[in-house]
Amino acid sequence: MPSAPPPSPRFALWCTFLLLSVVTLGALVEARAHSERQSPAAQTNQNYAVACCTILVLLSLMVVVLHKRPALSTVILGTKIEGVIVLILLSLWSALVAVVSDTRHGLATDSTGSISNGNLYYFSWAGLATGVALAIGYVRSVWGIDASEELQHRKRLKHWAWLAFVGLVQMGSSARLFDNHCGRASEGLGEAEMGTIKFCRGCQLGIALGIVSAVLSVALIGLKMGIASSGKVAWLFTAEMITSCFVAVCQAIGVALLTSLDGPGACINNLFYSSWGSLVVAVLLAASCAEDWSAASVEVKASNGGRYGGVDEESERLQSRSGGFS
């Protein structure tokens, strides 16, 4: 009698994804029934969100059932079929998060951008995070690429990845708020929903800050994974320190303006979370760079008998401490 295949390391994630999908679908149906947005466009997007979530529930339920059937599990475990399903789930769930967070559709947020349905808002984002974890686990098991271990191995790389992500969320949220309350999509809105000049300029500031954070983070990630892997680069640590401090200062100014009383991030929404998240990550990056610089300075002074050895010697010591800043 053939032995049963070993359980999938992603089975717990699939079960979690199924649970999140069911809760999100229930919250979505309830939110659609009580939504004040009754325009044809809003209703179309509401029906699209329900259809996406229904497909997600059925697909995740199918995968969970196949995992528990030894005779059928080989069809799904670690195969291209599972990879295609994960890709479909990520695509549909990304679209779902965008729809439910949009103020024009009246699902998870109200006309002011505040969260009106906590279950729908938070469980939809949790489902997206679980989908990303499923994709990472699939890539690790099939191709042997451990993205999480790579992020842990290279110092500060994980923080730069997080800064790029929250920067993209900040940019997208600001662009959506600007489009809904200041751009062409604001036509037909009541006077109370139209954005003020300060509100619209805040949206533009959020777009700019998100782009800057994302572009600089991706550039540093490329340098740390590409150039630094081929050898020690003396100026890379300096670039990290300057960039992190620059982003931290910009995001501090942005948080003060975006989350002010009349700012687009005053309400608890995607822009509020992404603005504060960008600031926190940038400060952690700057603090990590400052800590390494301070430790290297102490080592350089100790090796020179208390004399300061200069920037070049300190950069070399920093390279040895962080493995070429990789």
Short mmCIF file of C-alpha atoms in Angstrom, two decimals:
data_model
loop_
_atom_site.label_atom_id
_atom_site.label_comp_id
_atom_site.label_asym_id
_atom_site.label_seq_id
_atom_site.Cartn_x
_atom_site.Cartn_y
_atom_site.Cartn_z
CA MET A 1 0.00 0.00 0.00
CA PRO A 2 1.58 3.32 -1.07
CA SER A 3 2.42 5.66 1.75
CA ALA A 4 0.59 8.94 2.02
CA PRO A 5 2.53 11.99 0.84
CA PRO A 6 3.90 14.27 3.56
CA PRO A 7 1.61 17.13 4.56
CA SER A 8 2.15 20.39 2.76
CA PRO A 9 3.99 23.06 4.76
CA ARG A 10 1.42 25.51 3.38
CA PHE A 11 -1.65 23.66 4.63
CA ALA A 12 -2.01 25.95 7.66
CA LEU A 13 -1.75 28.99 5.39
CA TRP A 14 -4.42 27.60 3.07
CA CYS A 15 -6.74 27.00 6.04
CA THR A 16 -6.08 30.55 7.27
CA PHE A 17 -6.76 31.92 3.81
CA LEU A 18 -10.05 30.00 3.66
CA LEU A 19 -11.12 31.38 7.03
CA LEU A 20 -10.23 34.94 6.05
CA SER A 21 -12.07 34.55 2.74
CA VAL A 22 -15.25 33.35 4.44
CA VAL A 23 -15.22 36.20 6.97
CA THR A 24 -14.48 38.74 4.25
CA LEU A 25 -17.29 37.41 2.07
CA GLY A 26 -19.78 37.64 4.94
CA ALA A 27 -18.70 41.19 5.77
CA LEU A 28 -18.80 42.10 2.09
CA VAL A 29 -22.37 40.87 1.61
CA GLU A 30 -23.49 42.77 4.70
CA ALA A 31 -21.68 45.94 3.64
CA ARG A 32 -23.24 45.83 0.17
CA ALA A 33 -26.72 45.48 1.65
CA HIS A 34 -26.25 48.59 3.83
CA SER A 35 -24.17 50.68 1.43
CA GLU A 36 -25.32 54.22 0.70
CA ARG A 37 -23.59 54.15 -2.68
CA GLN A 38 -26.31 53.19 -5.16
CA SER A 39 -24.91 54.54 -8.42
CA PRO A 40 -24.55 52.04 -11.29
CA ALA A 41 -20.74 52.25 -11.13
CA ALA A 42 -20.69 51.64 -7.37
CA GLN A 43 -23.08 48.71 -7.61
CA THR A 44 -21.03 47.18 -10.43
CA ASN A 45 -17.88 47.32 -8.32
CA GLN A 46 -19.74 45.96 -5.29
CA ASN A 47 -20.97 42.97 -7.32
CA TYR A 48 -17.47 42.50 -8.72
CA ALA A 49 -16.04 42.39 -5.18
CA VAL A 50 -18.61 39.80 -4.09
CA ALA A 51 -17.89 37.68 -7.18
CA CYS A 52 -14.12 37.85 -6.56
CA CYS A 53 -14.50 36.87 -2.92
CA THR A 54 -16.84 33.99 -3.81
CA ILE A 55 -14.29 32.63 -6.27
CA LEU A 56 -11.57 32.97 -3.62
CA VAL A 57 -13.64 31.00 -1.10
CA LEU A 58 -14.33 28.21 -3.59
CA LEU A 59 -10.71 27.95 -4.77
CA SER A 60 -9.26 27.93 -1.25
CA LEU A 61 -11.88 25.39 -0.13
CA MET A 62 -10.97 23.14 -3.06
CA VAL A 63 -7.28 23.31 -2.21
CA VAL A 64 -7.92 22.54 1.48
CA VAL A 65 -10.07 19.51 0.55
CA LEU A 66 -7.44 18.24 -1.88
CA HIS A 67 -4.80 18.54 0.82
CA LYS A 68 -6.78 16.13 2.99
CA ARG A 69 -7.20 13.53 0.23
CA PRO A 70 -3.96 11.50 -0.14
CA ALA A 71 -5.00 10.15 -3.54
CA LEU A 72 -5.60 13.66 -4.91
CA SER A 73 -3.06 15.71 -2.99
CA THR A 74 -0.31 14.96 -5.51
CA VAL A 75 -2.36 16.87 -8.09
CA ILE A 76 -2.02 20.09 -6.14
CA LEU A 77 0.97 19.92 -3.79
CA GLY A 78 3.95 21.79 -5.24
CA THR A 79 2.66 21.55 -8.82
CA LYS A 80 2.09 24.20 -11.44
CA ILE A 81 -1.62 23.96 -10.66
CA GLU A 82 -1.00 25.23 -7.14
CA GLY A 83 1.21 27.99 -8.51
CA VAL A 84 -1.51 29.11 -10.94
CA ILE A 85 -4.10 29.07 -8.15
CA VAL A 86 -1.85 31.18 -5.90
CA LEU A 87 -1.34 33.66 -8.75
CA ILE A 88 -5.10 33.87 -9.32
CA LEU A 89 -5.72 34.36 -5.61
CA LEU A 90 -3.18 37.17 -5.38
CA SER A 91 -4.59 38.92 -8.45
CA LEU A 92 -8.21 38.70 -7.32
CA TRP A 93 -7.42 39.62 -3.73
CA SER A 94 -5.37 42.65 -4.77
CA ALA A 95 -8.33 43.86 -6.83
CA LEU A 96 -10.65 43.13 -3.90
CA VAL A 97 -8.58 45.24 -1.49
CA ALA A 98 -8.57 48.11 -3.99
CA VAL A 99 -12.37 47.97 -4.39
CA VAL A 100 -13.33 47.69 -0.72
CA SER A 101 -10.95 50.50 0.29
CA ASP A 102 -12.31 52.91 -2.33
CA THR A 103 -14.57 55.60 -0.88
CA ARG A 104 -16.67 55.65 -4.07
CA HIS A 105 -17.96 52.12 -3.49
CA GLY A 106 -19.22 52.48 0.08
CA LEU A 107 -17.96 49.12 1.36
CA ALA A 108 -15.15 49.30 3.94
CA THR A 109 -14.83 53.10 3.98
CA ASP A 110 -17.32 55.94 4.04
CA SER A 111 -17.39 59.14 2.02
CA THR A 112 -14.76 60.78 4.24
CA GLY A 113 -12.32 57.89 3.85
CA SER A 114 -12.77 56.61 7.40
CA ILE A 115 -13.09 52.88 8.05
CA SER A 116 -16.79 52.07 8.31
CA ASN A 117 -16.56 48.26 8.31
CA GLY A 118 -13.65 46.99 10.41
CA ASN A 119 -14.16 43.31 9.60
CA LEU A 120 -14.11 43.93 5.87
CA TYR A 121 -11.20 46.36 5.96
CA TYR A 122 -8.82 44.45 8.24
CA PHE A 123 -9.69 40.93 7.08
CA SER A 124 -9.22 41.91 3.44
CA TRP A 125 -5.71 43.20 4.19
CA ALA A 126 -4.99 40.10 6.29
CA GLY A 127 -6.07 37.93 3.37
CA LEU A 128 -3.71 39.77 1.03
CA ALA A 129 -0.83 39.25 3.48
CA THR A 130 -1.68 35.53 3.71
CA GLY A 131 -1.73 35.31 -0.07
CA VAL A 132 1.75 36.82 -0.23
CA ALA A 133 2.93 34.30 2.38
CA LEU A 134 1.48 31.48 0.26
CA ALA A 135 3.33 32.76 -2.81
CA ILE A 136 6.62 32.99 -0.89
CA GLY A 137 6.16 29.47 0.49
CA TYR A 138 5.38 28.07 -2.95
CA VAL A 139 8.45 29.69 -4.52
CA ARG A 140 10.63 28.39 -1.68
CA SER A 141 9.40 24.80 -1.97
CA VAL A 142 9.39 24.58 -5.78
CA TRP A 143 12.44 26.61 -6.82
CA GLY A 144 14.36 26.67 -3.53
CA ILE A 145 14.35 30.47 -3.39
CA ASP A 146 13.88 31.52 0.22
CA ALA A 147 12.94 35.19 -0.01
CA SER A 148 12.40 35.56 3.74
CA GLU A 149 15.83 34.09 4.55
CA GLU A 150 17.44 36.35 1.95
CA LEU A 151 15.81 39.38 3.57
CA GLN A 152 17.03 38.29 6.99
CA HIS A 153 20.58 37.55 5.80
CA ARG A 154 21.27 40.93 4.24
CA LYS A 155 21.29 43.64 6.86
CA ARG A 156 18.46 46.19 6.60
CA LEU A 157 17.24 44.67 3.34
CA LYS A 158 13.95 43.65 4.97
CA HIS A 159 13.38 47.20 6.17
CA TRP A 160 14.04 48.62 2.71
CA ALA A 161 11.54 46.13 1.27
CA TRP A 162 8.94 47.21 3.82
CA LEU A 163 9.61 50.88 3.04
CA ALA A 164 9.10 50.21 -0.67
CA PHE A 165 5.80 48.45 0.06
CA VAL A 166 4.34 51.09 2.38
CA GLY A 167 5.56 53.77 -0.01
CA LEU A 168 3.56 52.18 -2.82
CA VAL A 169 0.49 51.99 -0.57
CA GLN A 170 0.97 55.64 0.38
CA MET A 171 1.25 56.67 -3.26
CA GLY A 172 -1.76 54.60 -4.36
CA SER A 173 -3.95 55.76 -1.48
CA SER A 174 -3.11 59.41 -2.10
CA ALA A 175 -3.76 59.04 -5.82
CA ARG A 176 -7.11 57.36 -5.19
CA LEU A 177 -8.21 60.06 -2.72
CA PHE A 178 -7.13 62.80 -5.12
CA ASP A 179 -8.98 61.17 -8.00
CA ASN A 180 -12.13 60.64 -5.92
CA HIS A 181 -12.33 64.06 -4.27
CA CYS A 182 -10.26 66.40 -6.44
CA GLY A 183 -10.07 64.89 -9.93
CA ARG A 184 -12.54 63.94 -12.62
CA ALA A 185 -14.09 61.20 -10.50
CA SER A 186 -15.28 63.87 -8.04
CA GLU A 187 -17.88 65.12 -10.52
CA GLY A 188 -21.34 64.59 -9.11
CA LEU A 189 -20.24 64.55 -5.48
CA GLY A 190 -21.92 66.75 -2.94
CA GLU A 191 -20.21 69.85 -1.62
CA ALA A 192 -19.42 68.09 1.66
CA GLU A 193 -17.45 65.38 -0.18
CA MET A 194 -15.42 67.70 -2.41
CA GLY A 195 -11.83 68.09 -1.32
CA THR A 196 -10.55 71.44 -0.10
CA ILE A 197 -7.42 73.02 -1.53
CA LYS A 198 -5.42 71.84 1.50
CA PHE A 199 -6.87 68.34 1.15
CA CYS A 200 -5.99 68.11 -2.55
CA ARG A 201 -2.48 69.48 -2.06
CA GLY A 202 -2.03 66.96 0.75
CA CYS A 203 -2.97 64.18 -1.68
CA GLN A 204 -0.35 65.44 -4.12
CA LEU A 205 2.21 65.52 -1.31
CA GLY A 206 1.32 61.92 -0.40
CA ILE A 207 1.79 60.85 -4.01
CA ALA A 208 5.21 62.50 -4.15
CA LEU A 209 6.34 61.05 -0.81
CA GLY A 210 5.19 57.57 -1.79
CA ILE A 211 7.03 57.72 -5.10
CA VAL A 212 10.23 58.98 -3.44
CA SER A 213 10.12 56.29 -0.74
CA ALA A 214 9.39 53.48 -3.19
CA VAL A 215 11.95 54.51 -5.83
CA LEU A 216 14.79 55.10 -3.36
CA SER A 217 14.03 51.84 -1.52
CA VAL A 218 13.99 49.80 -4.74
CA ALA A 219 17.28 51.43 -5.78
CA LEU A 220 18.92 50.53 -2.45
CA ILE A 221 17.54 46.97 -2.65
CA GLY A 222 19.04 46.60 -6.12
CA LEU A 223 22.41 47.90 -4.94
CA LYS A 224 22.49 45.66 -1.87
CA MET A 225 21.50 42.53 -3.84
CA GLY A 226 23.44 43.27 -7.01
CA ILE A 227 26.53 45.43 -6.66
CA ALA A 228 27.25 44.52 -3.04
CA SER A 229 27.15 40.78 -3.78
CA SER A 230 30.10 41.12 -6.17
CA GLY A 231 32.36 42.81 -3.65
CA LYS A 232 32.64 45.47 -0.97
CA VAL A 233 31.36 48.89 -1.96
CA ALA A 234 32.73 51.68 0.19
CA TRP A 235 30.02 54.22 -0.56
CA LEU A 236 27.00 51.94 -0.13
CA PHE A 237 26.72 52.42 3.63
CA THR A 238 26.95 56.19 3.20
CA ALA A 239 24.19 56.02 0.59
CA GLU A 240 22.04 54.02 2.99
CA MET A 241 22.56 56.50 5.82
CA ILE A 242 21.88 59.59 3.70
CA THR A 243 18.83 58.03 2.02
CA SER A 244 17.27 56.77 5.26
CA CYS A 245 17.75 60.13 7.01
CA PHE A 246 16.36 61.98 3.99
CA VAL A 247 13.27 59.77 3.80
CA ALA A 248 12.75 59.99 7.57
CA VAL A 249 12.78 63.80 7.47
CA CYS A 250 10.46 63.90 4.46
CA GLN A 251 8.02 61.42 6.00
CA ALA A 252 8.05 63.31 9.32
CA ILE A 253 6.98 66.46 7.48
CA GLY A 254 4.48 64.40 5.50
CA VAL A 255 2.89 62.86 8.59
CA ALA A 256 2.47 66.30 10.15
CA LEU A 257 0.69 67.61 7.05
CA LEU A 258 -1.16 64.52 5.82
CA THR A 259 -2.63 63.51 9.18
CA SER A 260 -3.53 67.04 10.28
CA LEU A 261 -7.18 67.88 10.87
CA ASP A 262 -7.83 68.93 7.25
CA GLY A 263 -5.38 66.51 5.66
CA PRO A 264 -6.32 63.47 3.55
CA GLY A 265 -4.88 61.14 6.20
CA ALA A 266 -6.75 62.60 9.15
CA CYS A 267 -9.21 59.70 9.06
CA ILE A 268 -8.13 56.15 9.90
CA ASN A 269 -7.54 54.88 6.37
CA ASN A 270 -4.83 53.43 4.13
CA LEU A 271 -3.05 56.78 3.86
CA PHE A 272 -2.98 57.19 7.65
CA TYR A 273 -1.43 53.76 8.21
CA SER A 274 1.00 53.97 5.28
CA SER A 275 2.22 57.45 6.24
CA TRP A 276 2.97 56.47 9.81
CA GLY A 277 4.37 53.13 8.65
CA SER A 278 6.76 54.86 6.24
CA LEU A 279 7.96 57.17 9.00
CA VAL A 280 8.51 54.33 11.48
CA VAL A 281 10.44 52.18 8.98
CA ALA A 282 12.57 55.13 7.82
CA VAL A 283 13.44 56.01 11.43
CA LEU A 284 14.39 52.37 12.13
CA LEU A 285 16.65 52.40 9.07
CA ALA A 286 18.32 55.66 10.08
CA ALA A 287 18.77 54.41 13.66
CA SER A 288 20.34 51.16 12.42
CA CYS A 289 22.79 53.08 10.22
CA ALA A 290 23.65 55.46 13.05
CA GLU A 291 24.22 52.53 15.41
CA ASP A 292 26.63 50.85 12.98
CA TRP A 293 28.44 54.14 12.37
CA SER A 294 28.82 54.80 16.09
CA ALA A 295 30.08 51.26 16.80
CA ALA A 296 32.58 51.46 13.94
CA SER A 297 33.80 54.85 15.15
CA VAL A 298 34.51 53.41 18.60
CA GLU A 299 36.41 50.48 17.08
CA VAL A 300 38.47 52.76 14.83
CA LYS A 301 39.40 55.06 17.71
CA ALA A 302 40.31 52.10 19.91
CA SER A 303 42.55 50.57 17.24
CA ASN A 304 44.31 53.91 16.70
CA GLY A 305 44.93 54.52 20.39
CA GLY A 306 42.18 57.11 20.73
CA ARG A 307 43.01 59.01 17.52
CA TYR A 308 40.31 59.41 14.90
CA GLY A 309 41.27 57.47 11.81
CA GLY A 310 39.19 59.28 9.20
CA VAL A 311 36.25 58.39 7.00
CA ASP A 312 38.07 55.86 4.80
CA GLU A 313 39.22 53.74 7.70
CA GLU A 314 35.83 53.93 9.34
CA SER A 315 34.14 52.87 6.10
CA GLU A 316 36.42 49.86 5.87
CA ARG A 317 35.54 48.90 9.45
CA LEU A 318 31.85 49.27 8.63
CA GLN A 319 32.31 46.98 5.64
CA SER A 320 33.82 44.28 7.83
CA ARG A 321 31.00 44.65 10.36
CA SER A 322 28.16 44.32 7.83
CA GLY A 323 29.74 41.94 5.33
CA GLY A 324 30.22 44.47 2.60
CA PHE A 325 26.83 46.04 3.39
CA SER A 326 25.08 43.08 1.80
#
